[in-house]
Short mmCIF file of C-alpha atoms in Angstrom, two decimals:
data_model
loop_
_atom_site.label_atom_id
_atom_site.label_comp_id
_atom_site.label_asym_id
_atom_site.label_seq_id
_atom_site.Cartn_x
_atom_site.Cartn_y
_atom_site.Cartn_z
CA UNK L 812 97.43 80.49 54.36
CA UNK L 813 99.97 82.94 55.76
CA UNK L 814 100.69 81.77 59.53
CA UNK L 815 100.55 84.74 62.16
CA UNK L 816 100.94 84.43 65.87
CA UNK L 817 97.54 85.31 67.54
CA UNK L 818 99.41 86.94 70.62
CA UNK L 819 96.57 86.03 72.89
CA UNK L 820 98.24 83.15 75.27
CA UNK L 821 95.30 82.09 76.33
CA UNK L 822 93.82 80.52 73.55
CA UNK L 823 95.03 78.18 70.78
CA UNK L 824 94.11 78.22 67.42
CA UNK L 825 92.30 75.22 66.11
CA UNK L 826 91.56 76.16 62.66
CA UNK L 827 91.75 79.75 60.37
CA UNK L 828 90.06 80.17 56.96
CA UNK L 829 89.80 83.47 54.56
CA UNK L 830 86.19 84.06 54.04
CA UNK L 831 84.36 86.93 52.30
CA UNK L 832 84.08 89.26 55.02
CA UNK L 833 87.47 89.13 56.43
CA UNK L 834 89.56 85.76 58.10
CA UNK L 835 87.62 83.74 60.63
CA UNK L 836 90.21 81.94 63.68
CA UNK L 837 88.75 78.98 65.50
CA UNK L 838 89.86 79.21 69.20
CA UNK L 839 89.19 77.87 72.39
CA UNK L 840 91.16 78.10 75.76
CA UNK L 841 94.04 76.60 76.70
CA UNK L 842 92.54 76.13 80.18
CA UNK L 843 90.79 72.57 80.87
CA UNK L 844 89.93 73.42 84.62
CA UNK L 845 88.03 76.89 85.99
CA UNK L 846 86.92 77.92 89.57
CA UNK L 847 83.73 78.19 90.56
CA UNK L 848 82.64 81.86 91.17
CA UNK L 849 80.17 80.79 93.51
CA UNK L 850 82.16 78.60 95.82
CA UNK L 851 85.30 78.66 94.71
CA UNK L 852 86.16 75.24 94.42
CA UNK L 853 87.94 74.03 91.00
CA UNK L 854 86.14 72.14 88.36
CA UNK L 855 86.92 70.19 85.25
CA UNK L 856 83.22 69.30 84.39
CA UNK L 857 82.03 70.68 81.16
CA UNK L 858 78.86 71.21 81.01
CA UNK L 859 78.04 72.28 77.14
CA UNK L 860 80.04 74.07 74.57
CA UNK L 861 78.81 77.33 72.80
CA UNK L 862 80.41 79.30 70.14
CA UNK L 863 81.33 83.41 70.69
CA UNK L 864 82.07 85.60 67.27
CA UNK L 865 84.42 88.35 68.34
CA UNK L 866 86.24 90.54 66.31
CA UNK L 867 89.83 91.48 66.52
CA UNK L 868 92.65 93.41 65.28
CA UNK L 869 92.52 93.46 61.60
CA UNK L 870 95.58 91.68 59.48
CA UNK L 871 96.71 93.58 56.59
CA UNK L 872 93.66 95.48 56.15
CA UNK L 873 91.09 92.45 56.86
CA UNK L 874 88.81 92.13 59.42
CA UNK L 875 89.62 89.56 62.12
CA UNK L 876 87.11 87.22 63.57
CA UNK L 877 87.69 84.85 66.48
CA UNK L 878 85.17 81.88 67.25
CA UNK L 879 85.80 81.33 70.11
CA UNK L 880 84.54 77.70 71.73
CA UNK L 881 83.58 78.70 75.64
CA UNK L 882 82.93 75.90 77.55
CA UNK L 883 80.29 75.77 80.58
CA UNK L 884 81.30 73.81 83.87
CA UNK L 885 78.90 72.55 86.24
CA UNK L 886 80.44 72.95 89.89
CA UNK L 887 80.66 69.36 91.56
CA UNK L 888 80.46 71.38 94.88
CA UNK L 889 77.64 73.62 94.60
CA UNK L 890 76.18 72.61 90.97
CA UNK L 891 75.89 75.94 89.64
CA UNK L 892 76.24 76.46 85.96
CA UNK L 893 78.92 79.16 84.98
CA UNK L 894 80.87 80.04 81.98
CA UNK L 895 84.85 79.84 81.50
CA UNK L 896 86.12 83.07 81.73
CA UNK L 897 88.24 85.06 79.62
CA UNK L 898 90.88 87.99 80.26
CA UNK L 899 91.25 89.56 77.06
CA UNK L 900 87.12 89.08 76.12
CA UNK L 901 84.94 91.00 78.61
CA UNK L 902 81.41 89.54 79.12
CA UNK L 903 78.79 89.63 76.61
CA UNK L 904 80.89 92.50 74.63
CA UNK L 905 81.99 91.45 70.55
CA UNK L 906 84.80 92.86 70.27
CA UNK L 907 88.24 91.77 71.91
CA UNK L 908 89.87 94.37 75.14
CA UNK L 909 92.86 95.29 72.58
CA UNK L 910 90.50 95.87 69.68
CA UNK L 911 88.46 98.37 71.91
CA UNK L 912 91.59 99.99 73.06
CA UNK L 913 92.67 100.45 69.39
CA UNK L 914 89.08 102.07 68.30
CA UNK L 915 89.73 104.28 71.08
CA UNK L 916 92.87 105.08 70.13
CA UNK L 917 91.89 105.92 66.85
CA UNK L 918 88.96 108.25 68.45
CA UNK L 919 91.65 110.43 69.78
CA UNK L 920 92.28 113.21 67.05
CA UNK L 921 89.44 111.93 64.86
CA UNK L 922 85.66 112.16 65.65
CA UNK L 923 83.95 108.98 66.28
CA UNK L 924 81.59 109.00 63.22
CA UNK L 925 84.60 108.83 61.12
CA UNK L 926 86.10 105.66 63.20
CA UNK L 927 82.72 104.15 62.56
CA UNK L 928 82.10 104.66 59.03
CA UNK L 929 85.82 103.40 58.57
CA UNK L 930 85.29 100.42 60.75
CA UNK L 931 82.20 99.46 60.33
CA UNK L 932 80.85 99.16 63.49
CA UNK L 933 77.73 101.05 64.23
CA UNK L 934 78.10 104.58 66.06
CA UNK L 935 76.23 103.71 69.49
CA UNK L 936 78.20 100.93 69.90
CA UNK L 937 81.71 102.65 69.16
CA UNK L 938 80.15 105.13 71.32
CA UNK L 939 79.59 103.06 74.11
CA UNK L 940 83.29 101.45 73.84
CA UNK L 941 85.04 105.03 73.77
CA UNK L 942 83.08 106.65 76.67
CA UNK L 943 83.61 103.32 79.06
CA UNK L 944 87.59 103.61 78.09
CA UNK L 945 87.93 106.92 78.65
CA UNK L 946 86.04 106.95 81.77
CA UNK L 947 88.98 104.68 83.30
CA UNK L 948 91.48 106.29 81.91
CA UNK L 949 90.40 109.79 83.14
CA UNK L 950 90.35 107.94 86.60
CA UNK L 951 93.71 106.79 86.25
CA UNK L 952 94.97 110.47 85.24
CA UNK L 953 93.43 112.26 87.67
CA UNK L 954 94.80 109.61 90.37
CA UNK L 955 98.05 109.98 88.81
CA UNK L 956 97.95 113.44 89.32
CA UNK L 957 96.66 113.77 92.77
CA UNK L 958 99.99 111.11 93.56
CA UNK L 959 101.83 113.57 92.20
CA UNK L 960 104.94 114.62 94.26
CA UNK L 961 105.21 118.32 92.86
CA UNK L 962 105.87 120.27 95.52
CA UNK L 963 105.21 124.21 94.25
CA UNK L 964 102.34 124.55 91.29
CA UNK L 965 102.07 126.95 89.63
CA UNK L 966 98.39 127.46 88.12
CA UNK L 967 96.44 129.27 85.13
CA UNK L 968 93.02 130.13 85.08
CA UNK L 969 91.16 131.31 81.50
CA UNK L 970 87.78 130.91 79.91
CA UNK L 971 87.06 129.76 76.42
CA UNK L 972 83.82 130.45 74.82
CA UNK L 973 82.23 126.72 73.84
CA UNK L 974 78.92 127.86 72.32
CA UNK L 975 77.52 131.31 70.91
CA UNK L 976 75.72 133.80 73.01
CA UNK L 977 78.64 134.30 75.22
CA UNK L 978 78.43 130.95 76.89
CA UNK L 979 81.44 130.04 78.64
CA UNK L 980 83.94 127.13 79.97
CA UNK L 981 86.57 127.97 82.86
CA UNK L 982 89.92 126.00 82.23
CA UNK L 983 92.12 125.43 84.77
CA UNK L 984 95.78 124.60 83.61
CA UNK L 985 99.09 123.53 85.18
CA UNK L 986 101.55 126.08 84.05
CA UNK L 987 104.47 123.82 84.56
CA UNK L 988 103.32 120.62 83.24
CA UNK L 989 101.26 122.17 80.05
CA UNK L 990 98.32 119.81 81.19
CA UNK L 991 94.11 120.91 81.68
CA UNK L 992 93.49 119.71 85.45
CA UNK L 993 89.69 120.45 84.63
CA UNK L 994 86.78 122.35 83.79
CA UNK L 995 83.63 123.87 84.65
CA UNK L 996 80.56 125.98 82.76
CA UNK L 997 80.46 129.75 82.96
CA UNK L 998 83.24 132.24 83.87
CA UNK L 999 81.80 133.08 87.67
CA UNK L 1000 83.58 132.90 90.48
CA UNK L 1001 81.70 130.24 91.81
CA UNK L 1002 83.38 128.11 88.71
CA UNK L 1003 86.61 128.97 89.54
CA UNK L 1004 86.27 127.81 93.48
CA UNK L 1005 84.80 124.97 91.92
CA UNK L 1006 87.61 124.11 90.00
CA UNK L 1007 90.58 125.15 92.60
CA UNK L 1008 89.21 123.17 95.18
CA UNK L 1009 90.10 119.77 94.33
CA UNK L 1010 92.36 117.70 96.57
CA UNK L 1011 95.50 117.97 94.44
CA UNK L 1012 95.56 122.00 95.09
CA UNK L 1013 96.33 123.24 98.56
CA UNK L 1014 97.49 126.59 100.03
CA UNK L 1015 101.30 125.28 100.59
CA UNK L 1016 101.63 123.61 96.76
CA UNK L 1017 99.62 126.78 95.11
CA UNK L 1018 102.42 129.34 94.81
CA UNK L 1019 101.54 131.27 91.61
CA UNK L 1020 98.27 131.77 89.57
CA UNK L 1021 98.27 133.42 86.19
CA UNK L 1022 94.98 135.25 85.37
CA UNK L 1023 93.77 137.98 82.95
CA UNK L 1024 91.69 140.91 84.05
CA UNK L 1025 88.55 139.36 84.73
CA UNK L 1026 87.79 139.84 88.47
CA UNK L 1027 85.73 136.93 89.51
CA UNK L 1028 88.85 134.84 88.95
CA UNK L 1029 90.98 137.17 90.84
CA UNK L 1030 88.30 137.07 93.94
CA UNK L 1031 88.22 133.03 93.96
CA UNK L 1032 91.94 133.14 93.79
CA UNK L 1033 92.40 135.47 96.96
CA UNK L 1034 89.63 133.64 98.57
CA UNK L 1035 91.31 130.26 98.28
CA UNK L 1036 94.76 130.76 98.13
CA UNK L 1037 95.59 134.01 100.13
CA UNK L 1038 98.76 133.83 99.76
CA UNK L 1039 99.58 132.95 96.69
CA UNK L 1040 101.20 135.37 94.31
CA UNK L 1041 98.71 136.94 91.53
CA UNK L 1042 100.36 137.31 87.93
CA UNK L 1043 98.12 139.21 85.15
CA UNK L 1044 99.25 137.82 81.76
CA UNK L 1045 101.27 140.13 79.93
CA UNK L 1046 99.10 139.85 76.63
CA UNK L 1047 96.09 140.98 78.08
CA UNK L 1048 98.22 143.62 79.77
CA UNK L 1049 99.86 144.58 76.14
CA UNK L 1050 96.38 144.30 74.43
CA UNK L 1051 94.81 147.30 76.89
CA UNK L 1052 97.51 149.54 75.27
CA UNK L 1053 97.40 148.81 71.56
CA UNK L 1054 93.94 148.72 72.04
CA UNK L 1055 93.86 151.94 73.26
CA UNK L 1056 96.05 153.28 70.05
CA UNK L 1057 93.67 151.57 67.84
CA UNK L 1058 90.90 153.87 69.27
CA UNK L 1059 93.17 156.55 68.71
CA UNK L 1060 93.92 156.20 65.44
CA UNK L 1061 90.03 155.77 64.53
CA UNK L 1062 89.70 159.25 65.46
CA UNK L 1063 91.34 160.21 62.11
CA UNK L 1064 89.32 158.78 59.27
CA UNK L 1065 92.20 158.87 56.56
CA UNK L 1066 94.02 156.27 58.71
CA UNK L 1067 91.83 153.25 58.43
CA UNK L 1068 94.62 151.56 56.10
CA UNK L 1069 97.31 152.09 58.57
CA UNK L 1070 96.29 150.22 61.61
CA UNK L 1071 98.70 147.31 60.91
CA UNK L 1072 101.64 149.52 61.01
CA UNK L 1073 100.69 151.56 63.67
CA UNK L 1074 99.95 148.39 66.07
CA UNK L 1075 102.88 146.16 64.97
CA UNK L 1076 106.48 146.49 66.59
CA UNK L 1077 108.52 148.84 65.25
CA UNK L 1078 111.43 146.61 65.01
CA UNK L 1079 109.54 143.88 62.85
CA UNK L 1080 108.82 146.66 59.96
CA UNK L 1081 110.53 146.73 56.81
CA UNK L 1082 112.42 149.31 55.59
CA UNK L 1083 109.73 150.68 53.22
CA UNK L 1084 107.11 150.24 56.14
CA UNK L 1085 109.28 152.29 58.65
CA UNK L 1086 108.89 154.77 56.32
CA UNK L 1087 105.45 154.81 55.06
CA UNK L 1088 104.84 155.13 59.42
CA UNK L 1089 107.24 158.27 59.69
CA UNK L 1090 105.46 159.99 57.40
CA UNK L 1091 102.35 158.87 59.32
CA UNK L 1092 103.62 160.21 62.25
CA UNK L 1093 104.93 164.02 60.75
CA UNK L 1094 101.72 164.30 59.30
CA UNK L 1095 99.33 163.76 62.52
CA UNK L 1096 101.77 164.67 65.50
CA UNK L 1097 98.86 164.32 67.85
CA UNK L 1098 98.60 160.58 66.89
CA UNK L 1099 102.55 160.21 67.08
CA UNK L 1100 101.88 160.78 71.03
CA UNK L 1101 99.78 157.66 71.04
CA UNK L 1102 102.14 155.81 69.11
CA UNK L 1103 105.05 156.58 71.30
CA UNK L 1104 103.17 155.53 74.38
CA UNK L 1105 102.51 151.80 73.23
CA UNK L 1106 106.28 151.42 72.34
CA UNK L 1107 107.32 152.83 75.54
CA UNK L 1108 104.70 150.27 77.31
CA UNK L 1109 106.41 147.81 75.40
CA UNK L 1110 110.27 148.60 76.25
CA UNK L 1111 108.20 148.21 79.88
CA UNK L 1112 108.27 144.45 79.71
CA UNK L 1113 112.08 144.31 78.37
CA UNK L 1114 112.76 145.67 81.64
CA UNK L 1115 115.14 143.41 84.29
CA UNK L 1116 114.30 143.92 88.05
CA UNK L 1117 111.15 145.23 90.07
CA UNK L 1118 111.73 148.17 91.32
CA UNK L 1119 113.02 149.75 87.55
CA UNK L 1120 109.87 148.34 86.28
CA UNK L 1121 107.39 150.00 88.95
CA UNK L 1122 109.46 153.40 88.03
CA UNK L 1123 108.77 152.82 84.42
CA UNK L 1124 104.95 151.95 84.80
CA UNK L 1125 104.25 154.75 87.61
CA UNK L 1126 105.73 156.60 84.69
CA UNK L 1127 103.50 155.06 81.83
CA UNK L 1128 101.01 155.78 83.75
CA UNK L 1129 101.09 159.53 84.34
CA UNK L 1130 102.11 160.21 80.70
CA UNK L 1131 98.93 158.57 79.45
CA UNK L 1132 96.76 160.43 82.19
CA UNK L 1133 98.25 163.61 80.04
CA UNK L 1134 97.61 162.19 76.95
CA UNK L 1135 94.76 163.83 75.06
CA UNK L 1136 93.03 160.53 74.15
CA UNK L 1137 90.20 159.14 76.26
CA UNK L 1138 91.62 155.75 75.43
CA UNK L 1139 95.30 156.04 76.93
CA UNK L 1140 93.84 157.96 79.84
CA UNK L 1141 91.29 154.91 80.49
CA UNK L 1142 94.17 151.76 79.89
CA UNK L 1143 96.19 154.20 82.29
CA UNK L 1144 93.34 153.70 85.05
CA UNK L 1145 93.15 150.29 84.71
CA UNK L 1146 96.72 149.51 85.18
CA UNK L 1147 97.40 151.68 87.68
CA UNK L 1148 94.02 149.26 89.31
CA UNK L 1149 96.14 146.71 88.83
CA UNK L 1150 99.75 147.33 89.30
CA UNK L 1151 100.38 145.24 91.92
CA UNK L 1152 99.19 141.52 89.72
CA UNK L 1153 101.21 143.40 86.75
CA UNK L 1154 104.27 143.90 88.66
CA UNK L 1155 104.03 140.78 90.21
CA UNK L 1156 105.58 139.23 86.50
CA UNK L 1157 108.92 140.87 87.07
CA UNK L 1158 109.16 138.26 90.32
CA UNK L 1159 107.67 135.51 88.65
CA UNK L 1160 107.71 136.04 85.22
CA UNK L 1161 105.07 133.07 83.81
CA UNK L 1162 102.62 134.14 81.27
CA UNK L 1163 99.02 132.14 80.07
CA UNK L 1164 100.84 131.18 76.60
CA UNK L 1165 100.87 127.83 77.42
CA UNK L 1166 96.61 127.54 78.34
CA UNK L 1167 96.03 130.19 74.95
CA UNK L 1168 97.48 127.44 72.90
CA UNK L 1169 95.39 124.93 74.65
CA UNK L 1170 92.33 126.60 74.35
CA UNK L 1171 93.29 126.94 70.49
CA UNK L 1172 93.69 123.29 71.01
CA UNK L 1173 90.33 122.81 72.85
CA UNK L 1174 88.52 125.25 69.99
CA UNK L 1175 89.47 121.99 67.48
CA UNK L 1176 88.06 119.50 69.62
CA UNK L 1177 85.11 121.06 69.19
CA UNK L 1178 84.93 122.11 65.70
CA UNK L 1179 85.95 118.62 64.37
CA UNK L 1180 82.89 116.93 66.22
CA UNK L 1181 81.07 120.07 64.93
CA UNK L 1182 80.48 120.94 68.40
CA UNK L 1183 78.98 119.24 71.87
CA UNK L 1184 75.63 118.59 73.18
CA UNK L 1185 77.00 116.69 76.30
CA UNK L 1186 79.24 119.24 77.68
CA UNK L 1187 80.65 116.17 80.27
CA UNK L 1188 82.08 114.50 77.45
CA UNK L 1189 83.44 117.30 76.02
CA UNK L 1190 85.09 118.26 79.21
CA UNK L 1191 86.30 114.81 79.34
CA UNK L 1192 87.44 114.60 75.92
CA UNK L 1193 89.37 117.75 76.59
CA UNK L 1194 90.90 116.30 80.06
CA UNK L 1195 92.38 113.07 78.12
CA UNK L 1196 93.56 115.19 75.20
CA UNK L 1197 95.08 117.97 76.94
CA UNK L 1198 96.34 116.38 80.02
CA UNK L 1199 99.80 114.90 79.04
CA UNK L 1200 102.93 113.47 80.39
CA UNK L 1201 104.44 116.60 79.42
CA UNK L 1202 106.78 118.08 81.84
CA UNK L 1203 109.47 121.31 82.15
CA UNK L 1204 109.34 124.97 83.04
CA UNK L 1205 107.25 127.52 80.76
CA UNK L 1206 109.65 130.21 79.63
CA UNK L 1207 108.29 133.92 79.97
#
């Protein structure tokens, strides 16, 4: 038979054999001499043998199993009976500490029905190993983040919808570091305190917060964090205005083919598409007045420096007050109710890209365990998949 290091120094092998269900290693520890846990004095007194079947990493696509010989000691001090014990076994569990790390490895990226159809090893029990792992290792993360020495964060704040009916999960999201610091059920503001007042956050490290529209958010913010700066996300910003030509352009029933070019940059048409939209545009000059509003919101954000780009939006804003559609003259309200948090990009110019791509992310986790009914373990599946080492600036 093939001879492969075991890589556990604790035991030696006393015998291995290729049976039908995978190879079978005879152990037993190295160790003649354990301490009491009752007294601690040491003891070499065995006081029976008995025989433990644990499985372990797999060689070349075979099963492992170890029997391993534990021996009981009696203490000559106190005579209690006690077992030897055993750092990579934990008590009364059947499967080696590096074999459960490995199944939980495996979890991550894969559901855990898959792992234990693939494995084996019945689906309460590879339950039971995963949550217990990832329990820890949450701990660990979280304590490795509150060590942290960052000393400015700079924070984003979304929902994403985790069940039909509108129910909703806040996420809370270091901008910088690209990782999910947490989450919490509904969209309220009580949520959002909820999730911006753990110990890691303070009013000196909390510097910027990225947020859409959504006002609860924007109330929890300013409640906690008064002085932190408020940045609306330019997509949602962007969205209110080609929304608004999309209502426009409904108004004219022949249209209903042309919404893609109407809504998509100019300079990303073809040449064939460029023209299909300027004959759009001399046929319904009332619409062309819509159209030339969302590209002039969008030479808005090309803009460099604050003060140029309050000009240009006070300007936006009266020239879709004018405008004869009910739309532009209803984004144009809204904007001008939030200038300031718009503005506020041109000083710190961080957008919610970063937490839209993890809540794409998040949206996977849950359709590849075809959704949760523990929403604890989906939050926590979601902490340990989405909270990385990952480190650098976001660029606007």
């Amino acid at each position: 038979m093939l001879s492969i290091p075991l890589g556990l120094p604790e035991f030696k092998v006393i015998k291995q054999e290729l049976l039908s269900y995978g190879y079978a290693i005879h152990v037993e520890k190295t160790e003649t001499q354990e301490r009491c846990p009752h007294c601690g004095f040491a003891t070499s007194s065995v006081h029976d043998r008995r025989t433990r079947k644990v499985r372990d990493l797999a060689i070349f696509h075979q099963p492992v199993y170890l029997f391993v010989k534990v021996k009981r000691y009696r203490c000559r001090n106190c005579s209690q009976v006690f077992s030897a014990s055993l750092e990579s076994i934990q008590p009364n569990q059947h499967y080696t500490n590096r074999f459960c790390e490995y199944l939980y490895e495996l979890c991550e990226g894969s559901t855990i029905q898959e792992v234990s159809r693939k494995h084996r090893i019945p689906y309460t029990t590879l339950e039971r190993i995963y949550y217990s792992i990832a329990s820890k290792k949450a701990k660990e993360r979280q304590t490795a983040i509150e060590a942290s020495s960052q000393e400015e964060m700079v924070l984003s704040l979304d929902e994403i919808a985790v069940k039909k009916g509108h129910q909703y999960e806040t996420v809370l999201m270091d901008a910088k570091a690209g990782s999910v610091m947490g989450m919490h059920a509904d969209r309220q503001c009580d949520s959002a305190i909820h999730l911006l007042s753990q110990n890691v956050l303070s009013k000196e490290r909390v510097q910027t917060v990225i947020l859409d529209m959504w006002e609860p958010y924007h109330k929890a913010v300013r409640a906690l964090f008064p002085s932190a700066s408020i940045v609306i996300d330019k997509y949602h910003v962007v969205q209110k205005v080609t929304q608004a030509l999309d209502q426009a352009r409904k108004e004219f029933s022949p249209l209903k083919k042309a919404r893609y070019l109407l809504l998509k940059g100019c300079e990303k048409l073809r040449k064939d598409q460029r023209l299909r939209l300027d004959d759009i545009l001399e046929e319904y000059p009332v619409l062309s007045i819509a159209y030339y509003l969302k590209e002039l919101f969008r030479d808005f954000y090309r803009t460099d420096g604050y003060n140029e780009a309050k000009e240009r939006l006070e300007e936006w804003i009266q020239l879709a007050k004018q405008s004869p559609f009910a739309s532009f003259q209803e984004a144009a309200n809204t904007l001008e109710r939030w200038k300031e948090p718009i503005l506020s990009y041109f000083l710190c110019p961080y957008t919610n890209a970063r937490i839209e791509g993890t809540n794409h992310k998040i949206k996977n986790i849950k359709r590849r365990a075809y959704g949760y009914r523990n929403l604890e373990r989906f939050r926590l599946r979601v902490f340990l998949e989405c909270t990385g080492n990952t480190t650098g600036s976001q660029v606007a």
